[in-house]
Short mmCIF file of C-alpha atoms in Angstrom, two decimals:
data_model
loop_
_atom_site.label_atom_id
_atom_site.label_comp_id
_atom_site.label_asym_id
_atom_site.label_seq_id
_atom_site.Cartn_x
_atom_site.Cartn_y
_atom_site.Cartn_z
CA UNK A 1 125.65 100.08 163.44
CA UNK A 2 122.24 99.25 164.67
CA UNK A 3 120.66 96.02 163.81
CA UNK A 4 117.73 96.45 161.72
CA UNK A 5 114.52 96.31 164.00
CA UNK A 6 112.61 94.43 161.58
CA UNK A 7 112.99 91.24 159.40
CA UNK A 8 113.35 91.86 155.50
CA UNK A 9 109.87 90.65 155.03
CA UNK A 10 108.39 93.30 157.66
CA UNK A 11 110.62 95.98 155.87
CA UNK A 12 108.85 95.01 152.47
CA UNK A 13 105.53 95.03 154.30
CA UNK A 14 106.45 98.26 155.67
CA UNK A 15 107.47 99.86 152.51
CA UNK A 16 104.55 98.53 150.52
CA UNK A 17 102.14 100.09 153.07
CA UNK A 18 103.94 103.41 152.55
CA UNK A 19 103.91 103.19 149.07
CA UNK A 20 100.09 102.68 149.07
CA UNK A 21 99.80 105.65 151.06
CA UNK A 22 102.11 107.50 149.13
CA UNK A 23 99.86 106.69 145.72
CA UNK A 24 96.95 108.02 147.69
CA UNK A 25 98.64 111.38 147.78
CA UNK A 26 100.33 111.26 151.59
CA UNK A 27 103.64 113.12 151.19
CA UNK A 28 104.38 112.07 154.88
CA UNK A 29 104.62 108.53 153.58
CA UNK A 30 106.71 109.22 150.49
CA UNK A 31 108.78 111.05 152.91
CA UNK A 32 109.24 108.22 155.27
CA UNK A 33 110.13 106.18 152.11
CA UNK A 34 112.76 108.55 151.54
CA UNK A 35 114.03 108.18 154.95
CA UNK A 36 114.28 104.58 154.81
CA UNK A 37 116.08 104.23 151.33
CA UNK A 38 117.91 107.25 150.87
CA UNK A 39 121.08 105.70 152.21
CA UNK A 40 120.63 102.71 149.89
CA UNK A 41 120.14 104.99 146.97
CA UNK A 42 122.93 107.14 148.20
CA UNK A 43 125.46 103.90 148.36
CA UNK A 44 124.29 102.91 145.03
CA UNK A 45 125.03 106.33 143.42
CA UNK A 46 128.43 106.53 145.00
CA UNK A 47 129.47 103.38 143.75
CA UNK A 48 128.87 104.59 140.21
CA UNK A 49 128.86 108.69 140.01
CA UNK A 50 131.47 111.34 141.25
CA UNK A 51 130.99 111.82 144.96
CA UNK A 52 129.83 115.48 144.63
CA UNK A 53 127.24 114.65 142.31
CA UNK A 54 125.63 111.78 144.56
CA UNK A 55 123.48 114.21 146.58
CA UNK A 56 121.75 116.05 143.79
CA UNK A 57 121.33 112.49 141.98
CA UNK A 58 119.37 111.24 145.15
CA UNK A 59 117.07 113.95 145.03
CA UNK A 60 116.56 113.24 141.10
CA UNK A 61 116.20 109.68 141.91
CA UNK A 62 113.53 109.96 144.44
CA UNK A 63 111.55 112.80 142.59
CA UNK A 64 111.64 110.31 139.65
CA UNK A 65 110.28 107.67 141.65
CA UNK A 66 107.77 109.88 143.19
CA UNK A 67 106.36 110.85 139.59
CA UNK A 68 106.43 107.16 138.49
CA UNK A 69 105.30 105.59 141.45
CA UNK A 70 101.90 104.42 139.72
CA UNK A 71 104.15 102.45 137.45
CA UNK A 72 105.15 100.39 140.21
CA UNK A 73 103.12 97.02 139.92
CA UNK A 74 103.98 95.31 143.19
CA UNK A 75 104.63 97.61 146.18
CA UNK A 76 106.42 95.43 148.35
CA UNK A 77 109.08 95.67 145.74
CA UNK A 78 109.75 99.33 146.20
CA UNK A 79 113.13 98.92 147.56
CA UNK A 80 114.65 96.70 144.40
CA UNK A 81 112.39 99.25 141.82
CA UNK A 82 114.31 102.40 143.56
CA UNK A 83 117.62 100.55 143.30
CA UNK A 84 117.38 100.32 139.76
CA UNK A 85 116.31 103.67 139.09
CA UNK A 86 119.17 104.91 140.91
CA UNK A 87 121.42 102.61 138.52
CA UNK A 88 119.78 103.78 135.82
CA UNK A 89 120.30 107.39 136.85
CA UNK A 90 124.03 106.56 137.28
CA UNK A 91 124.17 105.24 133.82
CA UNK A 92 122.11 108.08 132.27
CA UNK A 93 124.61 110.60 134.05
CA UNK A 94 127.60 108.74 132.49
CA UNK A 95 125.92 109.31 128.99
CA UNK A 96 124.78 112.78 129.32
CA UNK A 97 127.70 114.33 131.30
CA UNK A 98 131.09 115.20 129.76
CA UNK A 99 133.47 113.41 131.51
CA UNK A 100 133.83 114.36 134.92
CA UNK A 101 136.76 113.89 137.04
CA UNK A 102 136.79 113.47 140.61
CA UNK A 103 138.21 116.79 142.16
CA UNK A 104 141.36 116.25 144.07
CA UNK A 105 140.89 116.25 147.44
CA UNK A 106 142.44 119.74 148.46
CA UNK A 107 139.99 121.33 146.12
CA UNK A 108 137.04 119.27 147.47
CA UNK A 109 137.43 119.72 150.93
CA UNK A 110 135.74 123.12 151.38
CA UNK A 111 132.56 122.25 149.07
CA UNK A 112 128.97 122.06 150.48
CA UNK A 113 126.62 119.47 149.79
CA UNK A 114 123.31 120.01 147.76
CA UNK A 115 121.48 120.52 151.19
CA UNK A 116 123.82 123.17 152.14
CA UNK A 117 125.29 121.11 155.12
CA UNK A 118 129.02 121.86 155.27
CA UNK A 119 130.99 118.71 154.39
CA UNK A 120 133.38 117.80 157.55
CA UNK A 121 136.13 120.29 157.29
CA UNK A 122 139.29 118.25 156.49
CA UNK A 123 142.42 119.33 154.28
CA UNK A 124 144.22 117.08 151.58
CA UNK A 125 146.82 116.80 154.33
CA UNK A 126 144.57 115.64 157.13
CA UNK A 127 145.60 112.42 157.31
CA UNK A 128 142.08 110.67 158.20
CA UNK A 129 140.67 112.36 155.47
CA UNK A 130 143.24 111.30 152.88
CA UNK A 131 142.74 107.49 154.15
CA UNK A 132 138.97 107.76 153.71
CA UNK A 133 139.25 109.19 150.18
CA UNK A 134 141.79 106.40 149.54
CA UNK A 135 139.48 103.80 150.84
CA UNK A 136 136.74 104.81 148.80
CA UNK A 137 138.76 105.12 145.76
CA UNK A 138 140.01 101.74 146.31
CA UNK A 139 136.36 100.42 146.76
CA UNK A 140 135.25 102.08 143.77
CA UNK A 141 137.78 100.24 141.78
CA UNK A 142 136.03 96.80 142.65
CA UNK A 143 133.66 95.03 140.34
CA UNK A 144 130.13 96.78 140.20
CA UNK A 145 128.45 94.18 142.12
CA UNK A 146 131.27 94.10 145.17
CA UNK A 147 131.36 97.94 145.06
CA UNK A 148 127.84 98.73 145.83
CA UNK A 149 127.21 96.00 148.22
CA UNK A 150 130.30 97.03 150.31
CA UNK A 151 129.72 100.89 150.10
CA UNK A 152 126.18 100.03 151.54
CA UNK A 153 127.70 97.98 154.44
CA UNK A 154 130.82 100.20 155.06
CA UNK A 155 129.57 103.65 154.03
CA UNK A 156 125.85 103.78 154.65
CA UNK A 157 126.03 101.24 157.56
CA UNK A 158 123.37 98.89 156.44
CA UNK A 159 123.45 95.11 157.39
CA UNK A 160 123.62 92.23 154.91
CA UNK A 161 119.83 91.38 155.48
CA UNK A 162 118.88 94.92 155.49
CA UNK A 163 120.92 95.42 152.20
CA UNK A 164 119.22 92.39 150.79
CA UNK A 165 115.71 93.52 151.73
CA UNK A 166 116.26 97.16 150.55
CA UNK A 167 117.87 96.06 147.19
CA UNK A 168 115.95 92.84 146.34
CA UNK A 169 119.11 91.00 146.02
CA UNK A 170 119.29 87.61 147.67
CA UNK A 171 120.90 87.31 151.05
CA UNK A 172 123.18 84.69 149.85
CA UNK A 173 124.02 87.14 147.12
CA UNK A 174 124.89 89.96 149.31
CA UNK A 175 126.65 87.54 151.72
CA UNK A 176 129.21 86.46 148.77
CA UNK A 177 129.34 90.04 147.47
CA UNK A 178 130.29 91.42 150.77
CA UNK A 179 132.78 88.55 151.64
CA UNK A 180 134.48 88.81 148.14
CA UNK A 181 134.47 92.18 148.02
CA UNK A 182 136.15 92.70 151.16
CA UNK A 183 138.81 90.27 150.54
CA UNK A 184 139.69 92.13 147.28
CA UNK A 185 139.77 95.42 149.41
CA UNK A 186 142.25 94.10 151.84
CA UNK A 187 144.26 93.37 149.16
CA UNK A 188 143.93 96.40 147.10
CA UNK A 189 144.73 98.50 150.49
CA UNK A 190 147.74 96.11 151.12
CA UNK A 191 146.35 94.46 153.81
CA UNK A 192 146.51 90.85 154.84
CA UNK A 193 144.01 88.64 152.77
CA UNK A 194 142.21 86.49 154.81
CA UNK A 195 141.09 83.04 153.69
CA UNK A 196 138.07 82.72 151.76
CA UNK B 1 138.16 88.23 159.05
CA UNK B 2 134.99 88.02 161.39
CA UNK B 3 132.42 87.13 158.70
CA UNK B 4 129.66 87.55 161.27
CA UNK B 5 130.30 90.93 161.91
CA UNK B 6 130.74 91.92 158.42
CA UNK B 7 127.30 90.35 157.56
CA UNK B 8 125.27 91.76 160.26
CA UNK B 9 127.36 93.90 162.59
CA UNK B 10 126.95 91.38 165.30
CA UNK B 11 129.75 89.63 167.47
CA UNK B 12 133.10 90.65 167.79
CA UNK B 13 134.26 93.54 165.35
CA UNK B 14 136.47 92.78 162.69
CA UNK B 15 139.19 95.34 163.12
CA UNK B 16 139.84 95.91 159.69
CA UNK B 17 136.22 96.42 158.85
CA UNK B 18 135.75 98.40 161.82
CA UNK B 19 138.45 100.62 160.52
CA UNK B 20 136.82 100.85 157.07
CA UNK B 21 133.62 101.80 158.68
CA UNK B 22 134.80 104.73 160.55
CA UNK B 23 136.76 106.03 157.55
CA UNK B 24 134.17 105.47 154.84
CA UNK B 25 131.25 106.69 157.40
CA UNK B 26 132.41 110.23 156.72
CA UNK B 27 130.79 109.61 153.23
CA UNK B 28 127.53 108.51 154.57
CA UNK B 29 124.26 109.92 153.31
CA UNK B 30 123.66 112.91 155.85
CA UNK B 31 119.98 112.38 155.86
CA UNK B 32 118.75 115.85 154.52
CA UNK B 33 115.07 116.12 153.66
CA UNK B 34 113.60 115.08 150.49
CA UNK B 35 113.35 118.68 148.58
CA UNK B 36 109.34 118.22 147.16
CA UNK B 37 109.05 120.95 144.59
CA UNK B 38 106.07 122.79 144.57
CA UNK B 39 104.61 122.14 141.19
CA UNK B 40 105.06 118.42 141.68
CA UNK B 41 101.86 116.77 142.97
CA UNK B 42 101.88 113.07 144.30
CA UNK B 43 100.35 110.84 141.82
CA UNK B 44 97.59 109.20 143.60
CA UNK B 45 96.28 105.70 142.87
CA UNK B 46 93.02 107.44 141.87
CA UNK B 47 94.77 109.81 139.53
CA UNK B 48 96.80 107.26 138.03
CA UNK B 49 93.36 105.45 137.66
CA UNK B 50 91.80 108.21 135.94
CA UNK B 51 94.67 109.03 133.85
CA UNK B 52 94.46 105.25 132.67
CA UNK B 53 90.62 105.60 132.30
CA UNK B 54 91.27 108.73 130.15
CA UNK B 55 93.79 107.24 128.22
CA UNK B 56 91.89 104.15 127.63
CA UNK B 57 88.71 105.92 126.65
CA UNK B 58 90.69 108.48 124.48
CA UNK B 59 92.15 105.43 122.64
CA UNK B 60 88.76 103.78 122.45
CA UNK B 61 87.55 106.93 121.19
CA UNK B 62 90.02 107.06 118.39
CA UNK B 63 89.58 103.79 117.38
CA UNK B 64 85.87 104.05 117.10
CA UNK B 65 85.99 107.21 115.18
CA UNK B 66 88.45 105.74 112.83
CA UNK B 67 86.44 102.52 112.27
CA UNK B 68 83.29 104.94 111.80
CA UNK B 69 84.96 106.79 109.11
CA UNK B 70 86.25 104.21 107.55
CA UNK B 71 83.18 101.40 107.71
CA UNK B 72 80.24 103.53 107.95
CA UNK B 73 80.78 104.78 104.27
CA UNK B 74 81.22 100.78 103.23
CA UNK B 75 78.55 99.32 105.05
CA UNK B 76 76.01 102.26 105.25
CA UNK B 77 77.21 104.43 102.22
CA UNK B 78 75.02 107.40 101.42
CA UNK B 79 72.35 106.60 99.10
CA UNK B 80 73.72 106.67 95.61
CA UNK B 81 70.63 107.28 93.92
CA UNK B 82 70.14 111.20 93.39
CA UNK B 83 67.32 113.10 91.68
CA UNK B 84 69.21 115.58 89.22
CA UNK B 85 66.08 116.73 87.71
CA UNK B 86 62.23 116.70 87.55
CA UNK B 87 59.93 117.87 84.90
CA UNK B 88 56.15 117.93 85.86
CA UNK B 89 54.86 116.23 89.07
CA UNK B 90 56.45 113.05 90.55
CA UNK B 91 56.71 111.44 93.78
CA UNK B 92 59.02 109.84 96.06
CA UNK B 93 56.73 107.58 98.03
CA UNK B 94 53.78 109.89 98.86
CA UNK B 95 55.57 113.16 98.81
CA UNK B 96 56.45 115.63 95.62
CA UNK B 97 59.93 114.79 94.51
CA UNK B 98 62.24 117.30 95.21
CA UNK B 99 65.73 117.76 93.17
CA UNK B 100 68.98 116.86 94.74
CA UNK B 101 67.03 114.46 97.03
CA UNK B 102 68.94 111.10 97.67
CA UNK B 103 66.81 108.07 97.66
CA UNK B 104 67.81 105.01 99.76
CA UNK B 105 66.67 101.58 98.73
CA UNK B 106 63.11 100.81 99.49
CA UNK B 107 61.77 104.29 98.07
CA UNK B 108 59.23 104.50 95.43
CA UNK B 109 59.47 106.84 92.22
CA UNK B 110 56.47 107.53 90.57
CA UNK B 111 55.66 110.05 87.49
CA UNK B 112 52.55 111.36 86.15
CA UNK B 113 51.19 111.89 82.56
CA UNK B 114 53.52 114.25 81.59
CA UNK B 115 56.41 114.22 84.18
CA UNK B 116 59.73 113.13 83.82
CA UNK B 117 62.62 112.63 86.60
CA UNK B 118 66.09 112.05 85.84
CA UNK B 119 68.32 110.07 88.45
CA UNK B 120 72.01 109.87 89.00
CA UNK B 121 73.51 106.76 90.26
CA UNK B 122 76.84 107.89 91.57
CA UNK B 123 79.71 106.54 89.80
CA UNK B 124 77.41 103.76 87.96
CA UNK B 125 75.51 105.74 85.50
CA UNK B 126 71.95 107.97 84.94
CA UNK B 127 68.19 106.89 84.59
CA UNK B 128 65.67 108.64 83.16
CA UNK B 129 62.14 108.00 84.43
CA UNK B 130 59.48 108.49 81.66
CA UNK B 131 55.83 109.47 82.24
CA UNK B 132 53.54 107.22 83.89
CA UNK B 133 56.15 105.06 85.34
CA UNK B 134 56.72 103.55 88.83
CA UNK B 135 59.95 102.37 90.15
CA UNK B 136 61.15 100.81 93.21
CA UNK B 137 64.53 101.08 94.78
CA UNK B 138 65.15 97.38 95.97
CA UNK B 139 69.04 97.34 96.80
CA UNK B 140 71.81 99.98 96.64
CA UNK B 141 75.01 98.36 97.72
CA UNK B 142 78.82 98.35 96.63
CA UNK B 143 78.16 95.08 94.70
CA UNK B 144 74.35 95.90 93.44
CA UNK B 145 72.23 98.61 92.14
CA UNK B 146 68.77 96.94 91.98
CA UNK B 147 65.18 98.26 90.91
CA UNK B 148 61.94 97.23 89.89
CA UNK B 149 60.26 98.90 86.91
CA UNK B 150 56.49 98.13 87.62
CA UNK B 151 55.20 100.18 84.94
CA UNK B 152 56.37 102.89 82.52
CA UNK B 153 59.59 103.45 80.66
CA UNK B 154 63.15 103.87 81.91
CA UNK B 155 66.12 104.83 79.81
CA UNK B 156 69.34 103.77 81.65
CA UNK B 157 72.95 104.97 80.56
CA UNK B 158 75.21 102.65 82.78
CA UNK B 159 78.77 102.96 83.45
CA UNK B 160 79.01 100.43 86.28
CA UNK B 161 80.95 97.20 85.77
CA UNK B 162 79.00 94.22 84.20
CA UNK B 163 76.19 92.77 86.13
CA UNK B 164 76.20 95.60 89.06
CA UNK B 165 72.91 97.15 87.74
CA UNK B 166 69.90 94.99 87.93
CA UNK B 167 66.49 96.06 86.87
CA UNK B 168 63.54 93.93 87.40
CA UNK B 169 60.08 93.92 85.63
CA UNK B 170 57.05 91.49 86.14
CA UNK B 171 58.24 89.39 82.95
CA UNK B 172 61.87 89.48 83.18
CA UNK B 173 65.13 90.90 84.64
CA UNK B 174 67.37 92.98 82.67
CA UNK B 175 71.13 92.57 83.90
CA UNK B 176 73.38 95.16 82.65
CA UNK B 177 76.58 94.41 80.82
CA UNK B 178 77.91 97.79 80.36
CA UNK B 179 75.35 99.63 78.16
CA UNK B 180 72.37 101.79 77.53
CA UNK B 181 69.05 100.94 77.03
CA UNK B 182 65.20 101.72 77.35
CA UNK B 183 62.87 99.35 79.08
CA UNK B 184 59.14 100.04 78.81
CA UNK B 185 56.69 97.94 80.50
CA UNK B 186 52.86 97.93 79.90
CA UNK B 187 50.40 98.01 82.69
CA UNK B 188 49.87 94.20 81.98
CA UNK B 189 53.46 93.70 82.70
CA UNK B 190 54.34 92.93 79.10
CA UNK B 191 57.02 95.18 77.55
CA UNK B 192 60.29 95.36 75.17
CA UNK B 193 63.68 96.14 76.12
CA UNK B 194 65.47 98.12 73.55
CA UNK B 195 69.54 98.17 73.67
CA UNK B 196 71.21 101.20 72.17
CA UNK B 197 74.97 100.41 73.65
CA UNK B 198 76.48 97.34 74.97
CA UNK B 199 74.71 94.24 76.00
CA UNK B 200 71.88 93.44 78.32
CA UNK B 201 71.22 90.02 79.54
CA UNK B 202 67.58 89.79 79.70
CA UNK B 203 66.39 86.70 81.62
CA UNK B 204 63.26 85.08 83.32
CA UNK B 205 63.97 81.59 84.76
CA UNK B 206 65.97 79.53 82.15
CA UNK B 207 64.74 81.61 79.28
CA UNK B 208 67.53 84.06 78.23
CA UNK B 209 68.42 86.61 75.69
CA UNK B 210 71.50 88.14 75.18
CA UNK B 211 70.28 91.44 73.29
CA UNK B 212 73.01 93.67 71.66
CA UNK B 213 73.17 97.10 70.87
CA UNK B 214 70.74 97.96 68.14
CA UNK B 215 68.41 94.82 68.99
CA UNK B 216 65.27 94.65 71.07
CA UNK B 217 63.24 91.81 72.71
CA UNK B 218 59.81 91.63 73.50
CA UNK B 219 58.61 90.27 77.03
CA UNK B 220 55.48 88.72 78.45
CA UNK B 221 54.81 87.86 81.99
CA UNK B 222 55.01 83.83 82.70
CA UNK B 223 56.91 83.72 79.24
CA UNK B 224 60.05 85.73 80.00
CA UNK B 225 61.94 87.75 77.26
CA UNK B 226 61.25 86.67 73.43
CA UNK B 227 63.98 86.07 70.87
CA UNK B 228 65.85 89.52 70.38
CA UNK B 229 65.47 90.91 67.15
CA UNK B 230 67.15 93.87 65.39
CA UNK B 231 65.07 96.89 65.48
CA UNK B 232 65.28 97.45 61.70
CA UNK B 233 63.57 94.09 61.10
CA UNK B 234 60.01 94.57 59.22
CA UNK B 235 57.05 94.79 60.83
CA UNK B 236 55.56 91.47 59.65
CA UNK B 237 58.72 89.87 60.81
CA UNK B 238 58.26 91.25 64.27
CA UNK B 239 54.52 90.64 64.52
CA UNK B 240 55.31 86.99 63.54
CA UNK B 241 57.93 86.72 65.97
CA UNK B 242 55.92 87.81 68.84
CA UNK B 243 53.55 84.66 67.86
CA UNK B 244 56.65 82.52 67.91
CA UNK B 245 57.78 83.64 71.10
CA UNK B 246 54.68 84.04 73.32
CA UNK B 247 51.71 81.75 71.61
CA UNK B 248 52.45 78.32 72.79
CA UNK B 249 48.65 77.57 73.18
CA UNK B 250 48.14 77.14 69.22
CA UNK B 251 51.22 75.03 67.83
CA UNK B 252 49.80 75.37 64.12
CA UNK B 253 49.48 79.20 64.33
CA UNK B 254 53.08 79.47 65.72
CA UNK B 255 54.20 76.90 63.05
CA UNK B 256 52.77 79.55 60.47
CA UNK B 257 54.18 82.24 62.21
CA UNK B 258 57.72 80.74 62.01
CA UNK B 259 57.08 80.37 58.47
CA UNK B 260 56.26 84.30 58.02
CA UNK B 261 59.61 84.98 60.30
CA UNK B 262 61.66 82.73 57.76
CA UNK B 263 60.23 84.59 54.74
CA UNK B 264 60.78 87.88 56.18
CA UNK B 265 64.13 87.46 57.29
CA UNK B 266 66.98 89.21 55.86
CA UNK B 267 70.97 88.19 56.19
CA UNK B 268 70.89 90.63 59.25
CA UNK B 269 68.04 88.56 61.15
CA UNK B 270 70.18 85.32 61.21
CA UNK B 271 70.88 86.61 64.74
CA UNK B 272 67.12 86.19 65.29
CA UNK B 273 66.99 82.88 63.62
CA UNK B 274 69.75 81.63 65.41
CA UNK B 275 68.05 82.36 68.81
CA UNK B 276 64.91 80.95 67.42
CA UNK B 277 66.62 77.18 67.00
CA UNK B 278 66.09 76.68 70.91
CA UNK B 279 62.60 77.92 70.99
CA UNK B 280 60.65 76.46 68.34
CA UNK B 281 58.95 72.81 68.12
CA UNK B 282 61.54 70.13 67.27
CA UNK B 283 59.64 69.60 64.14
CA UNK B 284 60.59 72.92 62.91
CA UNK B 285 64.04 73.04 63.83
CA UNK B 286 65.30 71.47 60.52
CA UNK B 287 63.60 74.25 58.05
CA UNK B 288 64.93 76.90 60.23
CA UNK B 289 68.38 75.73 60.16
CA UNK B 290 67.84 75.45 56.65
CA UNK B 291 67.08 78.98 56.33
CA UNK B 292 69.75 80.12 58.90
CA UNK B 293 72.55 78.47 56.62
CA UNK B 294 71.12 80.42 53.52
CA UNK B 295 72.61 83.84 55.77
CA UNK B 296 75.10 82.23 57.54
CA UNK B 297 77.22 79.04 56.37
CA UNK B 298 77.60 76.73 58.80
CA UNK B 299 80.70 76.08 60.75
CA UNK B 300 82.83 73.06 59.89
CA UNK B 301 81.27 69.78 61.38
CA UNK B 302 77.95 71.39 62.24
CA UNK B 303 75.16 69.55 60.67
CA UNK B 304 71.02 69.66 60.27
CA UNK B 305 70.90 67.00 62.65
CA UNK B 306 72.81 68.86 65.42
CA UNK B 307 69.61 71.61 65.31
CA UNK B 308 66.93 68.75 65.20
CA UNK B 309 68.75 67.12 68.09
CA UNK B 310 69.26 70.06 70.27
CA UNK B 311 73.07 69.79 69.98
CA UNK B 312 73.46 73.46 70.89
CA UNK B 313 77.09 73.26 71.70
CA UNK B 314 77.90 72.71 67.99
CA UNK B 315 76.44 76.11 67.39
CA UNK B 316 79.06 77.95 69.44
CA UNK B 317 81.06 78.52 66.39
CA UNK B 318 77.52 80.14 64.62
CA UNK B 319 77.35 82.68 67.40
CA UNK B 320 81.21 83.83 66.78
CA UNK B 321 80.19 84.00 62.86
CA UNK B 322 77.57 86.49 63.62
CA UNK B 323 80.14 89.27 63.97
CA UNK B 324 78.59 91.03 66.75
CA UNK B 325 81.16 90.09 69.45
CA UNK B 326 80.37 88.02 72.46
CA UNK B 327 79.12 89.79 75.59
CA UNK B 328 80.49 87.06 77.93
CA UNK B 329 84.26 86.92 76.73
CA UNK B 330 86.66 88.14 79.33
CA UNK B 331 83.80 88.90 81.87
CA UNK B 332 83.43 86.80 85.04
CA UNK B 333 80.07 84.99 85.09
CA UNK B 334 77.04 86.43 85.98
CA UNK B 335 75.77 86.39 89.54
CA UNK B 336 72.96 84.09 90.94
CA UNK B 337 69.65 86.17 90.43
CA UNK B 338 66.95 85.31 92.80
CA UNK B 339 63.80 85.78 91.02
#
């Protein structure tokens, strides 16, 4: 994991500048906003919707954000605004879709993601893959706040300060969510609970 | 658990966290580029401003159109007066009158020796303007239709509510209470009102005559309307009444004329005698009262002294006894009329 090169305030300033450029019609600026925030959106969605739907929904969230960019009153709040769009889109998905069940591991292994990249070629009997699926399933059983924060940290590789800066949560909230979420996850996975 | 590593990845890696990072990292977002659909154009700030402006302008235009459609007819209605027929030469201001022309306030209507013009007042009635007449429209609005008959004759049939239709003359104004009437003004400003339906409040200053259907009242500039009389009164009665009404310079002649009125009066003229009580000199009120009660028995409590002393409220019951109705019963009070 690499440390964020910028402070949360600098990240917000950068996002605000990119939002302004994007509003003036710069696709490159919006592309950069995508690069900076796609992981966050992916993590938020992964915490809420079936794994195989996530990549498509990431695209939908950004396209929606692109269309509604002029509605954003405070450009520096782009991350929090985008995070909320992602949460809303996940809710919409559950309202609109028929009940969707996660495919069993052995049926999902040969699927490709929406951008055409082949998923890592595991099989259900591949111990690392099975363990990863089990870990993901365990995280997704956690309360929503912990689930989202932990996935941003453990899946997307974002640091606590970065999560706070991108999502608009306070650093203290993120820290608590990470700590308590990790404690619950350890218990769920049968590890040793650490002291709080 | 190494809290610092979990928080920001710094320090000694926590083995459990590190293991989960490795496992779950396989689900990380792969970083594919955003697929911009060809049909979507990034909304620029300028475009959003333009859209906001366009929407604002559209909303403002809609409000303005609605306001115009709703308000303009109320505050700037089409003139209600419209010429519906013309016979002979008639003029509107300095131009020849044209049928179907609508007339706004301020217009002058003038007819010649043998001309005749009919006006319709939308929803309020009809006015026939006779020969050698000159009339001005003073006001045409939701609450008042007002004209001045400077000379000549008009015949009005009014369906407007009471107190809406007002015609001024040099001597008095005629305020319609739902009626039909003919108003004639001589070149010197004197004239006569003849009511054929309903009632007219005929007034100048404090001098007021309520004129019912079948009755007339003369008028003289400076004096206002005279006491009304039923149109079938004798000629002698009417000539003498004219003196009583207007000849204030010769009290003796006026008193003598009153005697003629009293002699010529019939039962039906009790209405005129009752009107005259307020107008004659105090010394004539007693004998006039005596003549009146010959036709119309006094209501209980009414005395001769009430007449002599001008206790007019005591006569309210006598007006009811006339049996010609009361024009103001159930009607809201008259508006203030500037003279």
